[in-house]
mmCIF file of C-alpha atoms in Angstrom:
data_model
loop_
_atom_site.group_PDB
_atom_site.id
_atom_site.type_symbol
_atom_site.label_atom_id
_atom_site.label_comp_id
_atom_site.label_asym_id
_atom_site.label_seq_id
_atom_site.Cartn_x
_atom_site.Cartn_y
_atom_site.Cartn_z
ATOM 1 C CA MET A 27 -55.150 40.829 98.261
ATOM 2 C CA VAL A 28 -51.462 41.612 99.031
ATOM 3 C CA LEU A 29 -50.048 38.404 97.524
ATOM 4 C CA GLU A 30 -52.362 38.663 94.522
ATOM 5 C CA SER A 31 -51.273 42.184 93.712
ATOM 6 C CA LEU A 32 -47.599 41.383 93.595
ATOM 7 C CA MET A 33 -47.639 40.483 89.879
ATOM 8 C CA ASN A 34 -49.923 41.022 86.884
ATOM 9 C CA PRO A 35 -49.945 39.112 83.521
ATOM 10 C CA PHE A 36 -48.306 41.950 81.639
ATOM 11 C CA SER A 37 -45.323 42.099 84.087
ATOM 12 C CA ALA A 38 -45.113 38.406 84.316
ATOM 13 C CA GLU A 39 -44.896 38.006 80.519
ATOM 14 C CA LYS A 40 -42.185 40.623 80.372
ATOM 15 C CA LYS A 41 -40.078 39.188 83.154
ATOM 16 C CA PRO A 42 -40.971 35.499 83.576
ATOM 17 C CA TRP A 43 -37.967 34.732 85.749
ATOM 18 C CA GLU A 44 -39.476 36.849 88.465
ATOM 19 C CA MET A 45 -42.282 34.350 88.716
ATOM 20 C CA LEU A 46 -39.763 31.887 90.238
ATOM 21 C CA PHE A 47 -39.546 34.160 93.309
ATOM 22 C CA ILE A 48 -43.255 34.831 93.388
ATOM 23 C CA GLY A 49 -43.959 31.109 93.287
ATOM 24 C CA PHE A 50 -41.427 30.527 96.008
ATOM 25 C CA LEU A 51 -43.128 33.275 98.088
ATOM 26 C CA TYR A 52 -46.672 31.974 97.552
ATOM 27 C CA SER A 53 -45.873 28.473 98.597
ATOM 28 C CA THR A 54 -43.695 29.501 101.560
ATOM 29 C CA VAL A 55 -46.461 31.639 102.947
ATOM 30 C CA ALA A 56 -48.919 28.820 102.394
ATOM 31 C CA ILE A 57 -46.633 26.341 104.141
ATOM 32 C CA PHE A 58 -46.313 28.344 107.390
ATOM 33 C CA LEU A 59 -49.998 29.336 107.525
ATOM 34 C CA SER A 60 -50.986 25.652 107.106
ATOM 35 C CA LEU A 61 -48.670 24.636 109.879
ATOM 36 C CA TRP A 62 -49.860 27.474 112.132
ATOM 37 C CA ILE A 63 -53.605 27.135 111.609
ATOM 38 C CA PHE A 64 -54.346 23.690 110.109
ATOM 39 C CA ARG A 65 -51.458 21.467 111.166
ATOM 40 C CA SER A 66 -53.436 18.198 111.108
ATOM 41 C CA TYR A 67 -54.408 18.897 107.454
ATOM 42 C CA ALA A 68 -51.348 20.842 106.431
ATOM 43 C CA SER A 69 -50.385 18.498 103.527
ATOM 44 C CA MET A 70 -53.490 19.562 101.592
ATOM 45 C CA VAL A 71 -54.133 22.956 103.102
ATOM 46 C CA MET A 72 -50.724 24.314 101.893
ATOM 47 C CA VAL A 73 -51.705 23.262 98.328
ATOM 48 C CA PHE A 74 -55.037 25.058 98.553
ATOM 49 C CA LEU A 75 -53.507 28.229 100.006
ATOM 50 C CA THR A 76 -50.852 28.205 97.294
ATOM 51 C CA VAL A 77 -53.555 27.887 94.626
ATOM 52 C CA MET A 78 -55.611 30.654 96.210
ATOM 53 C CA ALA A 79 -52.618 33.083 95.915
ATOM 54 C CA ALA A 80 -51.903 32.065 92.238
ATOM 55 C CA MET A 81 -55.441 31.686 90.947
ATOM 56 C CA PRO A 82 -56.147 35.415 90.122
ATOM 57 C CA LEU A 83 -52.930 35.695 88.055
ATOM 58 C CA ILE A 84 -53.522 32.488 86.219
ATOM 59 C CA PHE A 85 -57.178 33.384 85.410
ATOM 60 C CA SER A 86 -56.203 36.890 84.281
ATOM 61 C CA THR A 87 -53.533 35.456 82.038
ATOM 62 C CA THR A 88 -56.015 32.947 80.562
ATOM 63 C CA GLN A 89 -58.320 35.891 79.784
ATOM 64 C CA LEU A 90 -55.550 37.812 78.163
ATOM 65 C CA GLU A 91 -54.504 34.771 76.015
ATOM 66 C CA GLU A 92 -58.119 34.380 74.850
ATOM 67 C CA GLU A 93 -58.218 38.046 73.801
ATOM 68 C CA LYS A 94 -55.019 37.485 71.737
ATOM 69 C CA ASP A 95 -56.662 34.507 70.036
ATOM 70 C CA MET A 96 -59.745 36.639 69.108
ATOM 71 C CA ARG A 97 -57.447 39.369 67.715
ATOM 72 C CA GLU A 98 -54.818 37.402 65.963
ATOM 73 C CA ALA A 99 -55.335 34.766 63.296
ATOM 74 C CA ARG A 100 -51.671 33.990 62.372
ATOM 75 C CA GLU A 101 -50.659 30.822 64.056
ATOM 76 C CA PHE A 102 -46.934 31.496 64.409
ATOM 77 C CA VAL A 103 -47.772 34.860 66.104
ATOM 78 C CA LEU A 104 -50.116 33.079 68.591
ATOM 79 C CA ILE A 105 -47.449 30.487 69.347
ATOM 80 C CA LYS A 106 -45.067 33.285 70.255
ATOM 81 C CA GLU A 107 -47.599 35.053 72.378
ATOM 82 C CA HIS A 108 -48.705 31.935 74.247
ATOM 83 C CA GLY A 109 -45.079 31.003 74.770
ATOM 84 C CA ARG A 110 -44.613 34.073 76.940
ATOM 85 C CA ALA A 111 -47.447 33.009 79.200
ATOM 86 C CA LEU A 112 -46.166 29.436 79.349
ATOM 87 C CA SER A 113 -42.684 30.521 80.223
ATOM 88 C CA PHE A 114 -43.817 32.296 83.364
ATOM 89 C CA PHE A 115 -46.206 29.459 84.227
ATOM 90 C CA VAL A 116 -43.201 27.048 84.237
ATOM 91 C CA MET A 117 -41.135 29.509 86.304
ATOM 92 C CA LEU A 118 -44.028 29.731 88.806
ATOM 93 C CA PHE A 119 -44.124 25.943 88.898
ATOM 94 C CA ILE A 120 -40.305 25.764 89.570
ATOM 95 C CA GLY A 121 -40.738 28.301 92.310
ATOM 96 C CA PHE A 122 -43.349 26.240 93.962
ATOM 97 C CA THR A 123 -41.222 23.040 93.689
ATOM 98 C CA LEU A 124 -37.983 24.694 95.045
ATOM 99 C CA SER A 125 -39.868 26.066 97.983
ATOM 100 C CA PHE A 126 -41.477 22.637 98.848
ATOM 101 C CA THR A 127 -38.019 21.061 98.421
ATOM 102 C CA LEU A 128 -36.213 23.540 100.631
ATOM 103 C CA TRP A 129 -38.673 23.329 103.518
ATOM 104 C CA TYR A 130 -38.708 19.573 103.326
ATOM 105 C CA ILE A 131 -34.969 19.604 103.862
ATOM 106 C CA VAL A 132 -34.605 22.320 106.593
ATOM 107 C CA LEU A 133 -37.726 21.850 108.744
ATOM 108 C CA PRO A 134 -37.526 19.414 111.734
ATOM 109 C CA ALA A 135 -38.648 15.824 111.085
ATOM 110 C CA ASP A 136 -41.895 16.187 112.986
ATOM 111 C CA LEU A 137 -42.954 19.253 110.920
ATOM 112 C CA THR A 138 -41.811 17.635 107.622
ATOM 113 C CA LEU A 139 -43.944 14.567 108.534
ATOM 114 C CA ALA A 140 -47.023 16.782 109.209
ATOM 115 C CA LEU A 141 -46.498 18.913 106.124
ATOM 116 C CA PHE A 142 -45.737 16.260 103.526
ATOM 117 C CA SER A 143 -47.485 13.089 104.872
ATOM 118 C CA VAL A 144 -49.950 12.813 101.938
ATOM 119 C CA GLN A 145 -47.350 13.548 99.377
ATOM 120 C CA SER A 146 -45.000 10.893 100.812
ATOM 121 C CA LYS A 147 -47.813 8.403 100.777
ATOM 122 C CA THR A 148 -48.543 9.210 97.110
ATOM 123 C CA ILE A 149 -44.817 8.730 96.225
ATOM 124 C CA ASN A 150 -44.753 5.355 97.974
ATOM 125 C CA GLU A 151 -47.828 4.208 96.067
ATOM 126 C CA ILE A 152 -46.217 5.290 92.760
ATOM 127 C CA ASN A 153 -42.979 3.445 93.547
ATOM 128 C CA THR A 154 -44.889 0.315 94.565
ATOM 129 C CA GLN A 155 -46.729 0.349 91.172
ATOM 130 C CA ILE A 156 -43.468 0.730 89.249
ATOM 131 C CA THR A 157 -41.315 -1.767 91.192
ATOM 132 C CA GLY A 158 -44.001 -4.336 91.847
ATOM 133 C CA GLY A 159 -42.426 -6.690 89.346
ATOM 134 C CA VAL A 160 -39.975 -7.050 86.541
ATOM 135 C CA ILE A 161 -41.063 -4.418 84.051
ATOM 136 C CA GLU A 162 -39.674 -4.111 80.673
ATOM 137 C CA SER A 163 -38.960 -0.624 79.373
ATOM 138 C CA LEU A 164 -41.716 -0.573 76.642
ATOM 139 C CA PRO A 165 -44.628 -1.485 79.037
ATOM 140 C CA LEU A 166 -43.149 1.034 81.504
ATOM 141 C CA LEU A 167 -43.147 3.712 78.844
ATOM 142 C CA SER A 168 -46.805 3.111 78.021
ATOM 143 C CA LYS A 169 -47.690 2.987 81.746
ATOM 144 C CA ILE A 170 -45.977 6.284 82.418
ATOM 145 C CA PHE A 171 -47.352 7.923 79.245
ATOM 146 C CA PHE A 172 -50.972 6.973 79.891
ATOM 147 C CA ASN A 173 -50.721 7.884 83.540
ATOM 148 C CA ASN A 174 -49.515 11.307 82.549
ATOM 149 C CA LEU A 175 -52.156 11.502 79.826
ATOM 150 C CA LYS A 176 -54.745 10.961 82.622
ATOM 151 C CA VAL A 177 -53.281 13.917 84.512
ATOM 152 C CA LEU A 178 -53.519 16.012 81.316
ATOM 153 C CA ILE A 179 -57.199 15.082 80.909
ATOM 154 C CA PHE A 180 -57.691 16.329 84.553
ATOM 155 C CA CYS A 181 -55.969 19.615 83.674
ATOM 156 C CA LEU A 182 -58.163 20.021 80.609
ATOM 157 C CA LEU A 183 -61.290 19.278 82.576
ATOM 158 C CA PHE A 184 -60.416 21.493 85.562
ATOM 159 C CA SER A 185 -59.416 24.403 83.292
ATOM 160 C CA PHE A 186 -62.575 24.103 81.174
ATOM 161 C CA LEU A 187 -64.909 23.926 84.195
ATOM 162 C CA TYR A 188 -63.121 26.429 86.499
ATOM 163 C CA GLY A 189 -61.250 28.651 84.014
ATOM 164 C CA ALA A 190 -57.832 28.284 85.761
ATOM 165 C CA GLY A 191 -58.506 24.971 87.658
ATOM 166 C CA ALA A 192 -55.517 23.248 86.265
ATOM 167 C CA ILE A 193 -53.327 25.293 88.699
ATOM 168 C CA PHE A 194 -54.610 22.940 91.563
ATOM 169 C CA VAL A 195 -53.425 19.772 89.799
ATOM 170 C CA LEU A 196 -50.074 21.399 88.948
ATOM 171 C CA THR A 197 -49.525 22.759 92.477
ATOM 172 C CA TRP A 198 -50.177 19.355 93.838
ATOM 173 C CA ASN A 199 -47.692 17.863 91.431
ATOM 174 C CA ALA A 200 -45.131 20.513 92.571
ATOM 175 C CA SER A 201 -45.614 19.423 96.165
ATOM 176 C CA VAL A 202 -45.115 15.783 95.300
ATOM 177 C CA ILE A 203 -42.026 16.534 93.150
ATOM 178 C CA GLY A 204 -40.707 18.753 95.916
ATOM 179 C CA THR A 205 -41.158 16.033 98.365
ATOM 180 C CA ALA A 206 -39.416 13.417 96.176
ATOM 181 C CA ILE A 207 -36.464 15.799 95.627
ATOM 182 C CA GLY A 208 -36.276 16.752 99.281
ATOM 183 C CA ASN A 209 -36.320 13.156 100.337
ATOM 184 C CA PHE A 210 -33.535 12.292 97.799
ATOM 185 C CA ILE A 211 -31.327 15.099 99.098
ATOM 186 C CA ARG A 212 -32.075 14.450 102.729
ATOM 187 C CA SER A 213 -31.295 10.767 102.414
ATOM 188 C CA ASN A 214 -27.957 11.481 100.762
ATOM 189 C CA LEU A 215 -26.859 14.407 103.006
ATOM 190 C CA SER A 216 -26.049 12.129 105.903
ATOM 191 C CA GLU A 217 -23.264 10.582 103.746
ATOM 192 C CA ALA A 218 -21.885 14.021 102.731
ATOM 193 C CA SER A 219 -19.637 16.313 104.727
ATOM 194 C CA PRO A 220 -18.024 19.069 102.715
ATOM 195 C CA PHE A 221 -20.219 21.963 101.476
ATOM 196 C CA LEU A 222 -19.307 21.138 97.903
ATOM 197 C CA GLN A 223 -20.910 17.677 98.321
ATOM 198 C CA TYR A 224 -24.036 19.253 99.665
ATOM 199 C CA PHE A 225 -24.341 21.384 96.546
ATOM 200 C CA GLN A 226 -23.568 18.382 94.352
ATOM 201 C CA ILE A 227 -26.290 16.253 95.955
ATOM 202 C CA GLY A 228 -28.782 19.136 95.813
ATOM 203 C CA SER A 229 -28.117 19.638 92.111
ATOM 204 C CA LEU A 230 -28.360 15.909 91.365
ATOM 205 C CA GLY A 231 -31.680 15.757 93.277
ATOM 206 C CA VAL A 232 -33.185 18.713 91.211
ATOM 207 C CA LEU A 233 -31.839 17.416 87.793
ATOM 208 C CA ARG A 234 -33.058 13.951 88.443
ATOM 209 C CA TYR A 235 -36.702 15.115 88.407
ATOM 210 C CA PHE A 236 -36.524 18.198 86.340
ATOM 211 C CA ILE A 237 -34.929 16.587 83.246
ATOM 212 C CA HIS A 238 -38.225 14.840 82.369
ATOM 213 C CA GLY A 239 -40.406 17.034 84.669
ATOM 214 C CA ILE A 240 -40.069 20.249 82.774
ATOM 215 C CA PRO A 241 -41.473 19.006 79.499
ATOM 216 C CA GLU A 242 -44.142 17.104 81.391
ATOM 217 C CA ILE A 243 -45.306 20.109 83.444
ATOM 218 C CA LEU A 244 -45.021 22.317 80.258
ATOM 219 C CA ALA A 245 -47.473 19.876 78.632
ATOM 220 C CA TYR A 246 -49.866 20.226 81.497
ATOM 221 C CA PHE A 247 -49.672 24.061 81.319
ATOM 222 C CA VAL A 248 -50.191 23.903 77.500
ATOM 223 C CA GLY A 249 -53.240 21.781 77.876
ATOM 224 C CA GLY A 250 -54.640 23.780 80.802
ATOM 225 C CA LEU A 251 -54.195 27.062 78.964
ATOM 226 C CA ALA A 252 -55.889 25.657 75.850
ATOM 227 C CA ALA A 253 -58.922 24.482 77.780
ATOM 228 C CA GLY A 254 -58.942 27.726 79.842
ATOM 229 C CA ILE A 255 -58.997 29.831 76.649
ATOM 230 C CA ILE A 256 -62.014 27.860 75.370
ATOM 231 C CA SER A 257 -63.686 28.333 78.753
ATOM 232 C CA VAL A 258 -63.223 32.012 78.751
ATOM 233 C CA GLY A 259 -64.460 32.331 75.206
ATOM 234 C CA ILE A 260 -67.659 30.520 76.114
ATOM 235 C CA ILE A 261 -68.177 32.686 79.248
ATOM 236 C CA ARG A 262 -67.858 35.810 77.033
ATOM 237 C CA HIS A 263 -70.168 34.392 74.461
ATOM 238 C CA ASP A 264 -67.454 34.622 71.832
ATOM 239 C CA PHE A 265 -68.529 31.162 70.488
ATOM 240 C CA ALA A 266 -71.176 32.849 68.458
ATOM 241 C CA SER A 267 -68.559 34.652 66.445
ATOM 242 C CA LYS A 268 -66.466 33.280 63.439
ATOM 243 C CA LYS A 269 -63.246 34.098 65.217
ATOM 244 C CA PHE A 270 -64.144 31.571 67.893
ATOM 245 C CA ARG A 271 -63.490 28.796 65.379
ATOM 246 C CA GLY A 272 -59.977 29.968 65.099
ATOM 247 C CA VAL A 273 -59.699 29.909 68.991
ATOM 248 C CA VAL A 274 -60.908 26.319 68.994
ATOM 249 C CA VAL A 275 -58.429 25.323 66.287
ATOM 250 C CA ASP A 276 -55.588 27.042 68.148
ATOM 251 C CA SER A 277 -56.677 25.237 71.392
ATOM 252 C CA VAL A 278 -56.750 21.912 69.596
ATOM 253 C CA ASP A 279 -53.338 22.520 68.300
ATOM 254 C CA MET A 280 -52.064 23.217 71.819
ATOM 255 C CA ILE A 281 -53.620 20.068 73.163
ATOM 256 C CA LEU A 282 -51.962 18.040 70.443
ATOM 257 C CA LEU A 283 -48.710 19.724 71.298
ATOM 258 C CA ALA A 284 -49.259 18.884 75.012
ATOM 259 C CA VAL A 285 -49.725 15.166 74.089
ATOM 260 C CA GLY A 286 -46.485 15.240 72.115
ATOM 261 C CA LEU A 287 -44.562 16.824 75.004
ATOM 262 C CA LEU A 288 -45.909 14.114 77.352
ATOM 263 C CA PHE A 289 -44.733 11.416 75.133
ATOM 264 C CA ALA A 290 -41.287 13.063 74.867
ATOM 265 C CA ALA A 291 -41.185 13.391 78.661
ATOM 266 C CA ALA A 292 -42.063 9.689 79.124
ATOM 267 C CA ILE A 293 -39.266 8.656 76.757
ATOM 268 C CA ILE A 294 -36.779 10.801 78.726
ATOM 269 C CA GLU A 295 -38.020 9.387 82.073
ATOM 270 C CA VAL A 296 -37.677 5.766 80.900
ATOM 271 C CA TYR A 297 -34.648 5.810 78.720
ATOM 272 C CA VAL A 298 -32.580 8.851 79.648
ATOM 273 C CA THR A 299 -32.938 9.571 83.401
ATOM 274 C CA PRO A 300 -32.010 5.980 84.509
ATOM 275 C CA VAL A 301 -28.803 6.162 82.387
ATOM 276 C CA LEU A 302 -27.811 9.557 83.994
ATOM 277 C CA PHE A 303 -28.833 8.755 87.558
#
């Protein structure tokens, strides 16, 4: 209850940047609890514990956004209102990712291995699929886009069935991205000596994944929120009202926006990130 009570949807929407620190705290507590109690299964337990801390806030926010949909019919107002929730969702995700990255870098090798073993295996599998042959940019674009689209479908399904279930998929993604960034930084730190180079390598590691990662994660949050709003409306039996049709239309618009963001993220990942890094 202590972690859950640190922030409520109203405060989070007013000061979304504070969610970065909340996300960092949630995942840090989860990391050390998982190492202390469930070391053999720490890779997954830390994800579940992080989700447990964030779930009440995410679900309360989804309920709040559904209420806004029922009250407000003007699309541009709804976009602005949903944007406040999405901004703190993204900051929460960044907090998770930075926490996983930091502890990947600073913890001893044996603890890092125990804590991020499943994530490292996932990254190796992804890299094997991508580098398994000579891949032209267009097939790679479609491969990445449809893979991300599959993740979006999972987010939609989890949020519809569990209200705020997409937070599990997104927390897992944060742990994988944090592992990838941490591995990049750790691999290059051995070649750096001055403090300035440490900062440069850390910044490059974060930017390398965040340039395409932010629109991608935003797409998952948009889709998850859309499905969650419909789920809450059904639970409250709002589907019997005329206003629920507007809720569905708003949610469909959000899902289409999520697909567009995913396509933009895939283009950035294939054509922009390799040029910069």
